[in-house]
Amino acid sequence: MSERIEINEVSPRDGLQMEKAFVPTENKIAYVDALSACGFARIEVTSYTSPKAIPTLADADAVMAGIRRVPGVRYTALVPNLRGMERAVEGRPDEINLVMSVSETHNRANLRMTREQSLAGLQDVLREAGKLGLPCNVSLSTAFGCPFEGEIAQAEVLRLAQALADSGAAGITACDTTGMAHPEQVRQLSTVLQRQLQIPVTIHLHNTRGMGLANALAAYGAGIRRFDAASGGLGGCPYAPGASGNVSTEELVHMFDSMGCETGVDVDKLLEVVGTLSGLVGRPVTSQLAQAGTRLRRYAPPAWLAEKFPHA
Ligand code: COA
Ligand code: ZN
């Protein structure tokens, strides 16, 4: 098996948006530059949101201006409205990632608009971006469940995804904002979204309840070949109660590597970057894979074995 999988590294955006400490701009730039050497299909560098809503990413313009771009990596940024798109254009992203929620309550809490206002606003963005030739992916938050409303109807995900595809979205991402998804649900939604849409579908998972990799595998089994993930399992939406980190990129890449899939990501380089995360965010970041090493890591046998089995 040598299936090609696109890994979108979202930690500079999803990973840093909820951190307590503001990461200095130059450190964000150095972090994105280090990620650029790892082989990602995309890096979500920042978000062009209101600095009141997301103060930790208030330096979006400076970060986008400061990074060194590696050919082959697509640099993207999250955009919630037309004002965000106008700012984003100045930063010359390769594409942008628009956002709204499937849940009415989460959309209001996160974006301070109704879903219909968001939808209309994003349709304006799609039209304006289309004139500039700027591709727009759209991320649908709470597609697998909402911490305010509970279950989210699959039909609502399909309705919004279709409306946005019809308005010119280049791709749709189904987001499990607070880790409510389970593998069977992921398999079903992945299948129907791909059947209905003519554009690529990405799955964005959080490991809040420990089902991140199981869900990724279910999506893969249903034909999904694009995944969002965050190094060190950073991440979370500050306007979704109970949110915690994304599925960790190093664990996702390591799983797909083990299965013989091509991610393009150099896991050893990535683990070096993961080793810098605690310093970056100013708190301990634990990574199971960084602790254990990759699966074929070998240890020297106990010294006494040579004495007990001298001829073996
Ligand atoms: N970038 C920068 N500033 C923005 C902006 C943007 N994209 N959109 C609006 N603003 C500014 C306005 O200029 C205005 O500034 P002022 O107070 O100095 O006049 C202020 O924000 C309020 O504008 P308004 O249109 O009323 O926005 P709002 O307060 O209703 O907030 C959003 C709407 C969408 C901008 C805000 O909720 C937001 O940025 N949410 C993002 C949440 C997020 O990223 N969550 C995690 C990812 S899922
Ligand atoms: Zn997320």
mmCIF file of C-alpha atoms and ligand atoms in Angstrom:
data_model
loop_
_atom_site.group_PDB
_atom_site.id
_atom_site.type_symbol
_atom_site.label_atom_id
_atom_site.label_comp_id
_atom_site.label_asym_id
_atom_site.label_seq_id
_atom_site.Cartn_x
_atom_site.Cartn_y
_atom_site.Cartn_z
ATOM 1 C CA MET A 1 0.000 0.000 0.000
ATOM 2 C CA SER A 2 1.420 3.404 -0.901
ATOM 3 C CA GLU A 3 -1.467 5.799 -0.534
ATOM 4 C CA ARG A 4 -0.650 9.499 -0.508
ATOM 5 C CA ILE A 5 -2.085 11.389 2.456
ATOM 6 C CA GLU A 6 -2.064 15.165 2.885
ATOM 7 C CA ILE A 7 -1.304 16.356 6.385
ATOM 8 C CA ASN A 8 -2.297 19.913 7.235
ATOM 9 C CA GLU A 9 -0.418 21.192 10.273
ATOM 10 C CA VAL A 10 -2.774 23.501 12.145
ATOM 11 C CA SER A 11 -0.867 24.045 15.402
ATOM 12 C CA PRO A 12 0.280 27.612 14.668
ATOM 13 C CA ARG A 13 -3.447 28.513 14.458
ATOM 14 C CA ASP A 14 -5.606 25.949 16.327
ATOM 15 C CA GLY A 15 -2.696 25.115 18.638
ATOM 16 C CA LEU A 16 -1.870 28.627 19.773
ATOM 17 C CA GLN A 17 -5.324 30.251 19.773
ATOM 18 C CA MET A 18 -6.250 28.949 23.244
ATOM 19 C CA GLU A 19 -2.821 29.105 24.908
ATOM 20 C CA LYS A 20 -2.748 31.362 27.954
ATOM 21 C CA ALA A 21 0.610 32.945 27.228
ATOM 22 C CA PHE A 22 1.087 35.120 24.152
ATOM 23 C CA VAL A 23 3.842 33.548 22.055
ATOM 24 C CA PRO A 24 6.101 36.374 20.831
ATOM 25 C CA THR A 25 5.803 37.046 17.107
ATOM 26 C CA GLU A 26 9.414 36.113 16.288
ATOM 27 C CA ASN A 27 8.985 32.764 18.082
ATOM 28 C CA LYS A 28 5.830 32.035 16.079
ATOM 29 C CA ILE A 29 7.724 32.800 12.875
ATOM 30 C CA ALA A 30 10.628 30.526 13.892
ATOM 31 C CA TYR A 31 8.132 27.789 14.766
ATOM 32 C CA VAL A 32 6.382 27.968 11.388
ATOM 33 C CA ASP A 33 9.776 27.966 9.672
ATOM 34 C CA ALA A 34 10.765 24.818 11.574
ATOM 35 C CA LEU A 35 7.477 23.153 10.585
ATOM 36 C CA SER A 36 8.113 24.127 6.956
ATOM 37 C CA ALA A 37 11.120 21.773 6.907
ATOM 38 C CA CYS A 38 9.016 18.755 7.944
ATOM 39 C CA GLY A 39 7.171 18.087 4.674
ATOM 40 C CA PHE A 40 3.588 19.152 5.314
ATOM 41 C CA ALA A 41 1.101 19.628 2.503
ATOM 42 C CA ARG A 42 -0.252 22.705 4.269
ATOM 43 C CA ILE A 43 0.494 24.823 7.300
ATOM 44 C CA GLU A 44 -2.266 26.926 8.839
ATOM 45 C CA VAL A 45 -0.122 29.821 9.947
ATOM 46 C CA THR A 46 -2.528 32.024 11.885
ATOM 47 C CA SER A 47 -6.055 33.428 11.911
ATOM 48 C CA TYR A 48 -7.352 36.795 10.753
ATOM 49 C CA THR A 49 -9.908 37.059 13.506
ATOM 50 C CA SER A 50 -10.819 39.941 15.773
ATOM 51 C CA PRO A 51 -7.904 40.587 18.169
ATOM 52 C CA LYS A 52 -10.532 40.923 20.905
ATOM 53 C CA ALA A 53 -11.841 37.425 20.153
ATOM 54 C CA ILE A 54 -8.425 35.755 19.716
ATOM 55 C CA PRO A 55 -5.760 37.977 21.328
ATOM 56 C CA THR A 56 -3.072 35.284 21.039
ATOM 57 C CA LEU A 57 -3.135 35.598 17.234
ATOM 58 C CA ALA A 58 -3.428 39.384 17.061
ATOM 59 C CA ASP A 59 -0.058 39.457 15.258
ATOM 60 C CA ALA A 60 -1.354 37.568 12.187
ATOM 61 C CA ASP A 61 -0.154 40.206 9.721
ATOM 62 C CA ALA A 62 3.413 40.219 11.094
ATOM 63 C CA VAL A 63 3.605 36.430 11.286
ATOM 64 C CA MET A 64 2.473 35.941 7.692
ATOM 65 C CA ALA A 65 4.897 38.622 6.534
ATOM 66 C CA GLY A 66 7.794 37.085 8.466
ATOM 67 C CA ILE A 67 7.745 33.403 7.545
ATOM 68 C CA ARG A 68 10.048 31.840 4.961
ATOM 69 C CA ARG A 69 8.037 29.927 2.398
ATOM 70 C CA VAL A 70 9.173 26.522 1.273
ATOM 71 C CA PRO A 71 8.078 25.503 -2.228
ATOM 72 C CA GLY A 72 5.554 22.683 -2.133
ATOM 73 C CA VAL A 73 4.026 23.769 1.176
ATOM 74 C CA ARG A 74 0.738 25.646 0.949
ATOM 75 C CA TYR A 75 0.401 28.389 3.554
ATOM 76 C CA THR A 76 -3.117 29.066 4.733
ATOM 77 C CA ALA A 77 -4.886 31.058 7.444
ATOM 78 C CA LEU A 78 -8.283 30.966 9.132
ATOM 79 C CA VAL A 79 -10.774 33.667 8.128
ATOM 80 C CA PRO A 80 -14.207 34.261 9.717
ATOM 81 C CA ASN A 81 -15.510 37.211 7.675
ATOM 82 C CA LEU A 82 -14.880 39.639 4.811
ATOM 83 C CA ARG A 83 -12.719 41.887 6.997
ATOM 84 C CA GLY A 84 -10.539 38.851 7.722
ATOM 85 C CA MET A 85 -10.227 38.065 4.027
ATOM 86 C CA GLU A 86 -9.168 41.615 3.230
ATOM 87 C CA ARG A 87 -6.439 41.370 5.876
ATOM 88 C CA ALA A 88 -5.439 37.901 4.712
ATOM 89 C CA VAL A 89 -4.918 39.000 1.113
ATOM 90 C CA GLU A 90 -2.154 41.358 2.287
ATOM 91 C CA GLY A 91 -0.326 38.332 3.703
ATOM 92 C CA ARG A 92 -0.353 36.508 0.340
ATOM 93 C CA PRO A 93 -1.562 33.099 1.541
ATOM 94 C CA ASP A 94 -1.754 30.250 -0.990
ATOM 95 C CA GLU A 95 -5.318 29.686 0.141
ATOM 96 C CA ILE A 96 -7.537 30.612 3.076
ATOM 97 C CA ASN A 97 -9.675 28.527 5.405
ATOM 98 C CA LEU A 98 -13.102 30.030 6.124
ATOM 99 C CA VAL A 99 -14.956 28.968 9.245
ATOM 100 C CA MET A 100 -18.490 28.625 10.523
ATOM 101 C CA SER A 101 -20.291 26.155 12.783
ATOM 102 C CA VAL A 102 -22.959 23.626 12.013
ATOM 103 C CA SER A 103 -24.356 24.273 15.478
ATOM 104 C CA GLU A 104 -26.364 27.490 15.786
ATOM 105 C CA THR A 105 -25.341 28.008 19.416
ATOM 106 C CA HIS A 106 -21.632 27.464 18.825
ATOM 107 C CA ASN A 107 -21.717 29.745 15.789
ATOM 108 C CA ARG A 108 -23.213 32.505 17.939
ATOM 109 C CA ALA A 109 -20.754 31.904 20.813
ATOM 110 C CA ASN A 110 -17.676 31.674 18.583
ATOM 111 C CA LEU A 111 -18.440 34.106 15.791
ATOM 112 C CA ARG A 112 -21.116 36.327 17.382
ATOM 113 C CA MET A 113 -23.393 35.805 14.371
ATOM 114 C CA THR A 114 -26.233 33.497 13.434
ATOM 115 C CA ARG A 115 -25.401 30.670 11.059
ATOM 116 C CA GLU A 116 -27.346 32.382 8.295
ATOM 117 C CA GLN A 117 -25.296 35.565 8.819
ATOM 118 C CA SER A 118 -22.093 33.526 8.722
ATOM 119 C CA LEU A 119 -23.213 31.649 5.618
ATOM 120 C CA ALA A 120 -24.087 34.866 3.794
ATOM 121 C CA GLY A 121 -20.811 36.454 4.916
ATOM 122 C CA LEU A 122 -18.757 33.489 3.766
ATOM 123 C CA GLN A 123 -20.576 33.489 0.440
ATOM 124 C CA ASP A 124 -19.458 37.127 0.051
ATOM 125 C CA VAL A 125 -15.901 36.060 0.895
ATOM 126 C CA LEU A 126 -16.064 33.220 -1.652
ATOM 127 C CA ARG A 127 -17.219 35.649 -4.320
ATOM 128 C CA GLU A 128 -14.528 38.249 -3.566
ATOM 129 C CA ALA A 129 -11.774 35.645 -3.206
ATOM 130 C CA GLY A 130 -12.911 34.092 -6.467
ATOM 131 C CA LYS A 131 -12.288 37.411 -8.247
ATOM 132 C CA LEU A 132 -8.715 37.355 -6.890
ATOM 133 C CA GLY A 133 -8.164 33.693 -7.754
ATOM 134 C CA LEU A 134 -7.626 32.889 -4.068
ATOM 135 C CA PRO A 135 -8.807 29.334 -3.223
ATOM 136 C CA CYS A 136 -10.995 28.986 -0.115
ATOM 137 C CA ASN A 137 -11.483 25.864 1.928
ATOM 138 C CA VAL A 138 -14.362 25.996 4.421
ATOM 139 C CA SER A 139 -14.133 24.421 7.870
ATOM 140 C CA LEU A 140 -17.438 23.416 9.450
ATOM 141 C CA SER A 141 -17.014 23.417 13.233
ATOM 142 C CA THR A 142 -19.021 21.116 15.521
ATOM 143 C CA ALA A 143 -19.845 18.814 12.573
ATOM 144 C CA PHE A 144 -19.810 15.768 14.855
ATOM 145 C CA GLY A 145 -21.481 17.254 17.917
ATOM 146 C CA CYS A 146 -21.739 20.484 19.873
ATOM 147 C CA PRO A 147 -20.918 21.052 23.542
ATOM 148 C CA PHE A 148 -24.064 23.241 23.849
ATOM 149 C CA GLU A 149 -26.535 21.344 21.649
ATOM 150 C CA GLY A 150 -25.334 17.743 21.728
ATOM 151 C CA GLU A 151 -25.972 15.697 18.583
ATOM 152 C CA ILE A 152 -25.693 17.508 15.263
ATOM 153 C CA ALA A 153 -27.813 16.225 12.381
ATOM 154 C CA GLN A 154 -25.811 14.904 9.453
ATOM 155 C CA ALA A 155 -28.345 16.561 7.142
ATOM 156 C CA GLU A 156 -27.318 19.988 8.508
ATOM 157 C CA VAL A 157 -23.643 19.297 7.792
ATOM 158 C CA LEU A 158 -24.569 18.253 4.256
ATOM 159 C CA ARG A 159 -26.818 21.273 3.713
ATOM 160 C CA LEU A 160 -24.142 23.796 4.710
ATOM 161 C CA ALA A 161 -21.349 21.917 2.920
ATOM 162 C CA GLN A 162 -23.399 21.843 -0.278
ATOM 163 C CA ALA A 163 -24.348 25.526 -0.050
ATOM 164 C CA LEU A 164 -20.682 26.485 0.396
ATOM 165 C CA ALA A 165 -19.515 24.152 -2.372
ATOM 166 C CA ASP A 166 -22.137 25.672 -4.675
ATOM 167 C CA SER A 167 -20.778 29.120 -3.786
ATOM 168 C CA GLY A 168 -17.261 28.184 -4.835
ATOM 169 C CA ALA A 169 -15.522 26.521 -1.862
ATOM 170 C CA ALA A 170 -12.455 24.582 -3.022
ATOM 171 C CA GLY A 171 -12.752 22.060 -0.202
ATOM 172 C CA ILE A 172 -14.762 21.280 2.924
ATOM 173 C CA THR A 173 -13.373 20.302 6.316
ATOM 174 C CA ALA A 174 -15.586 18.515 8.827
ATOM 175 C CA CYS A 175 -14.367 19.491 12.298
ATOM 176 C CA ASP A 176 -14.824 17.563 15.520
ATOM 177 C CA THR A 177 -14.330 20.674 17.638
ATOM 178 C CA THR A 178 -14.552 19.057 21.071
ATOM 179 C CA GLY A 179 -13.732 15.429 20.362
ATOM 180 C CA MET A 180 -17.329 14.151 20.339
ATOM 181 C CA ALA A 181 -16.961 12.021 17.206
ATOM 182 C CA HIS A 182 -16.736 8.232 17.272
ATOM 183 C CA PRO A 183 -15.413 6.003 14.496
ATOM 184 C CA GLU A 184 -18.753 4.810 13.123
ATOM 185 C CA GLN A 185 -20.015 8.392 12.901
ATOM 186 C CA VAL A 186 -16.797 9.483 11.200
ATOM 187 C CA ARG A 187 -17.100 6.646 8.689
ATOM 188 C CA GLN A 188 -20.690 7.629 7.873
ATOM 189 C CA LEU A 189 -20.161 11.372 7.557
ATOM 190 C CA SER A 190 -16.943 10.913 5.566
ATOM 191 C CA THR A 191 -18.761 8.610 3.166
ATOM 192 C CA VAL A 192 -21.788 10.831 2.556
ATOM 193 C CA LEU A 193 -19.769 14.044 2.277
ATOM 194 C CA GLN A 194 -17.478 12.528 -0.354
ATOM 195 C CA ARG A 195 -20.428 11.009 -2.197
ATOM 196 C CA GLN A 196 -22.296 14.312 -2.293
ATOM 197 C CA LEU A 197 -19.492 16.843 -2.897
ATOM 198 C CA GLN A 198 -17.312 17.174 -5.969
ATOM 199 C CA ILE A 199 -14.503 18.806 -3.935
ATOM 200 C CA PRO A 200 -11.968 17.319 -1.490
ATOM 201 C CA VAL A 201 -13.083 16.598 2.066
ATOM 202 C CA THR A 202 -10.716 17.020 5.025
ATOM 203 C CA ILE A 203 -11.287 15.651 8.514
ATOM 204 C CA HIS A 204 -10.240 17.744 11.534
ATOM 205 C CA LEU A 205 -10.131 15.786 14.781
ATOM 206 C CA HIS A 206 -9.593 16.611 18.425
ATOM 207 C CA ASN A 207 -8.428 13.949 20.851
ATOM 208 C CA THR A 208 -10.524 15.251 23.748
ATOM 209 C CA ARG A 209 -11.915 11.798 24.541
ATOM 210 C CA GLY A 210 -9.016 9.708 23.272
ATOM 211 C CA MET A 211 -10.721 8.704 20.012
ATOM 212 C CA GLY A 212 -8.585 10.832 17.697
ATOM 213 C CA LEU A 213 -6.536 8.120 15.981
ATOM 214 C CA ALA A 214 -9.442 5.674 15.907
ATOM 215 C CA ASN A 215 -11.503 8.348 14.165
ATOM 216 C CA ALA A 216 -8.678 9.111 11.728
ATOM 217 C CA LEU A 217 -8.472 5.450 10.815
ATOM 218 C CA ALA A 218 -12.236 5.313 10.278
ATOM 219 C CA ALA A 219 -12.013 8.328 7.967
ATOM 220 C CA TYR A 220 -9.120 6.743 6.098
ATOM 221 C CA GLY A 221 -11.132 3.558 5.661
ATOM 222 C CA ALA A 222 -13.929 5.662 4.149
ATOM 223 C CA GLY A 223 -11.530 7.147 1.593
ATOM 224 C CA ILE A 224 -10.462 10.400 3.285
ATOM 225 C CA ARG A 225 -6.917 11.416 2.323
ATOM 226 C CA ARG A 226 -6.640 14.856 3.951
ATOM 227 C CA PHE A 227 -6.263 15.397 7.671
ATOM 228 C CA ASP A 228 -5.729 18.380 9.952
ATOM 229 C CA ALA A 229 -3.579 17.765 13.018
ATOM 230 C CA ALA A 230 -1.516 19.730 15.534
ATOM 231 C CA SER A 231 1.989 18.890 16.693
ATOM 232 C CA GLY A 232 2.184 17.921 20.343
ATOM 233 C CA GLY A 233 -1.604 17.646 20.362
ATOM 234 C CA LEU A 234 -1.931 21.366 21.046
ATOM 235 C CA GLY A 235 -5.185 23.059 20.187
ATOM 236 C CA GLY A 236 -8.757 23.882 21.051
ATOM 237 C CA CYS A 237 -11.446 26.472 20.510
ATOM 238 C CA PRO A 238 -11.656 29.028 23.337
ATOM 239 C CA TYR A 239 -15.411 29.433 22.687
ATOM 240 C CA ALA A 240 -16.242 25.717 22.998
ATOM 241 C CA PRO A 241 -16.467 24.591 26.641
ATOM 242 C CA GLY A 242 -14.431 21.463 27.325
ATOM 243 C CA ALA A 243 -12.303 21.850 24.210
ATOM 244 C CA SER A 244 -8.856 20.324 24.241
ATOM 245 C CA GLY A 245 -6.076 19.454 21.837
ATOM 246 C CA ASN A 246 -6.157 18.279 18.244
ATOM 247 C CA VAL A 247 -5.142 14.787 17.269
ATOM 248 C CA SER A 248 -1.364 14.966 17.505
ATOM 249 C CA THR A 249 0.412 15.276 14.181
ATOM 250 C CA GLU A 250 3.362 13.128 15.159
ATOM 251 C CA GLU A 251 1.071 10.277 16.235
ATOM 252 C CA LEU A 252 -1.079 10.562 13.117
ATOM 253 C CA VAL A 253 1.969 10.611 10.830
ATOM 254 C CA HIS A 254 3.570 7.737 12.717
ATOM 255 C CA MET A 255 0.408 5.647 12.386
ATOM 256 C CA PHE A 256 0.125 6.254 8.643
ATOM 257 C CA ASP A 257 3.886 5.671 8.178
ATOM 258 C CA SER A 258 3.565 2.344 9.996
ATOM 259 C CA MET A 259 0.743 1.376 7.646
ATOM 260 C CA GLY A 260 2.894 2.136 4.595
ATOM 261 C CA CYS A 261 1.044 5.323 3.580
ATOM 262 C CA GLU A 262 2.943 8.316 2.154
ATOM 263 C CA THR A 263 2.463 11.454 4.225
ATOM 264 C CA GLY A 264 5.545 13.292 3.000
ATOM 265 C CA VAL A 265 6.249 14.235 6.629
ATOM 266 C CA ASP A 266 9.628 13.404 8.162
ATOM 267 C CA VAL A 267 8.609 12.133 11.589
ATOM 268 C CA ASP A 268 12.121 12.449 13.072
ATOM 269 C CA LYS A 269 12.354 16.093 12.060
ATOM 270 C CA LEU A 270 8.847 16.626 13.377
ATOM 271 C CA LEU A 271 9.770 15.061 16.738
ATOM 272 C CA GLU A 272 12.635 17.539 17.016
ATOM 273 C CA VAL A 273 10.130 20.355 16.551
ATOM 274 C CA VAL A 274 7.773 18.756 19.076
ATOM 275 C CA GLY A 275 10.701 18.846 21.531
ATOM 276 C CA THR A 276 10.648 22.657 21.326
ATOM 277 C CA LEU A 277 6.924 23.051 22.094
ATOM 278 C CA SER A 278 7.169 23.336 25.887
ATOM 279 C CA GLY A 279 9.580 26.216 25.411
ATOM 280 C CA LEU A 280 7.331 27.783 22.795
ATOM 281 C CA VAL A 281 4.136 27.823 24.863
ATOM 282 C CA GLY A 282 5.786 28.120 28.292
ATOM 283 C CA ARG A 283 4.201 25.036 29.867
ATOM 284 C CA PRO A 284 4.967 21.312 29.714
ATOM 285 C CA VAL A 285 3.724 19.665 26.511
ATOM 286 C CA THR A 286 3.739 15.886 26.659
ATOM 287 C CA SER A 287 3.803 13.757 23.559
ATOM 288 C CA GLN A 288 3.453 9.993 23.913
ATOM 289 C CA LEU A 289 5.370 9.394 20.706
ATOM 290 C CA ALA A 290 8.176 11.780 21.662
ATOM 291 C CA GLN A 291 8.522 9.853 24.932
ATOM 292 C CA ALA A 292 8.350 6.366 23.420
ATOM 293 C CA GLY A 293 10.168 7.023 20.144
ATOM 294 C CA THR A 294 9.014 5.516 16.859
ATOM 295 C CA ARG A 295 7.884 1.896 16.900
ATOM 296 C CA LEU A 296 11.187 0.315 15.838
ATOM 297 C CA ARG A 297 13.192 2.135 18.504
ATOM 298 C CA ARG A 298 15.533 -0.462 20.010
ATOM 299 C CA TYR A 299 17.194 -0.640 23.386
ATOM 300 C CA ALA A 300 20.429 -2.390 24.343
ATOM 301 C CA PRO A 301 19.636 -5.734 26.037
ATOM 302 C CA PRO A 302 20.412 -5.982 29.784
ATOM 303 C CA ALA A 303 24.161 -6.399 30.325
ATOM 304 C CA TRP A 304 23.737 -9.646 32.318
ATOM 305 C CA LEU A 305 22.305 -11.470 29.267
ATOM 306 C CA ALA A 306 25.799 -11.811 27.778
ATOM 307 C CA GLU A 307 27.029 -13.574 30.956
ATOM 308 C CA LYS A 308 24.090 -15.921 31.275
ATOM 309 C CA PHE A 309 23.994 -16.826 27.560
ATOM 310 C CA PRO A 310 27.674 -16.545 26.508
ATOM 311 C CA HIS A 311 27.338 -18.660 23.338
ATOM 312 C CA ALA A 312 23.939 -17.593 22.093
HETATM 313 N N1 COA B 1 -9.955 40.965 11.902
HETATM 314 C C1 COA B 1 -9.689 42.003 12.712
HETATM 315 N N2 COA B 1 -10.623 42.759 13.284
HETATM 316 C C2 COA B 1 -11.898 42.451 13.006
HETATM 317 C C3 COA B 1 -12.243 41.395 12.153
HETATM 318 C C4 COA B 1 -11.208 40.634 11.598
HETATM 319 N N3 COA B 1 -11.462 39.587 10.804
HETATM 320 N N4 COA B 1 -13.578 41.330 12.072
HETATM 321 C C5 COA B 1 -14.054 42.342 12.833
HETATM 322 N N5 COA B 1 -13.048 43.003 13.406
HETATM 323 C C6 COA B 1 -13.113 44.139 14.304
HETATM 324 C C7 COA B 1 -13.961 45.260 13.781
HETATM 325 O O1 COA B 1 -13.201 46.077 12.942
HETATM 326 C C8 COA B 1 -14.399 45.919 15.051
HETATM 327 O O2 COA B 1 -13.330 46.703 15.537
HETATM 328 P P1 COA B 1 -13.576 47.998 16.443
HETATM 329 O O3 COA B 1 -14.193 47.512 17.711
HETATM 330 O O4 COA B 1 -12.197 48.538 16.650
HETATM 331 O O5 COA B 1 -14.474 48.877 15.630
HETATM 332 C C9 COA B 1 -14.574 44.786 16.012
HETATM 333 O O6 COA B 1 -13.729 43.724 15.523
HETATM 334 C C10 COA B 1 -15.998 44.309 16.099
HETATM 335 O O7 COA B 1 -16.454 44.001 14.802
HETATM 336 P P2 COA B 1 -17.782 43.136 14.567
HETATM 337 O O8 COA B 1 -17.979 42.967 13.105
HETATM 338 O O9 COA B 1 -18.894 43.704 15.385
HETATM 339 O O10 COA B 1 -17.302 41.740 15.131
HETATM 340 P P3 COA B 1 -17.784 40.935 16.404
HETATM 341 O O11 COA B 1 -17.276 41.589 17.645
HETATM 342 O O12 COA B 1 -19.218 40.646 16.310
HETATM 343 O O13 COA B 1 -16.936 39.576 16.188
HETATM 344 C C11 COA B 1 -15.835 38.045 14.706
HETATM 345 C C12 COA B 1 -17.103 38.770 15.037
HETATM 346 C C13 COA B 1 -16.162 36.950 13.727
HETATM 347 C C14 COA B 1 -14.841 39.029 14.094
HETATM 348 C C15 COA B 1 -15.203 37.477 16.010
HETATM 349 O O14 COA B 1 -16.183 36.806 16.742
HETATM 350 C C16 COA B 1 -14.057 36.537 15.738
HETATM 351 O O15 COA B 1 -13.006 36.965 15.259
HETATM 352 N N6 COA B 1 -14.208 35.236 16.073
HETATM 353 C C17 COA B 1 -13.195 34.239 15.798
HETATM 354 C C18 COA B 1 -13.289 33.142 16.798
HETATM 355 C C19 COA B 1 -12.257 32.071 16.546
HETATM 356 O O16 COA B 1 -11.290 32.246 15.824
HETATM 357 N N7 COA B 1 -12.452 30.928 17.197
HETATM 358 C C20 COA B 1 -11.550 29.811 17.094
HETATM 359 C C21 COA B 1 -11.489 29.195 15.748
HETATM 360 S S1 COA B 1 -12.812 28.083 15.448
HETATM 361 ZN ZN ZN B 2 -9.945 22.516 15.929
#
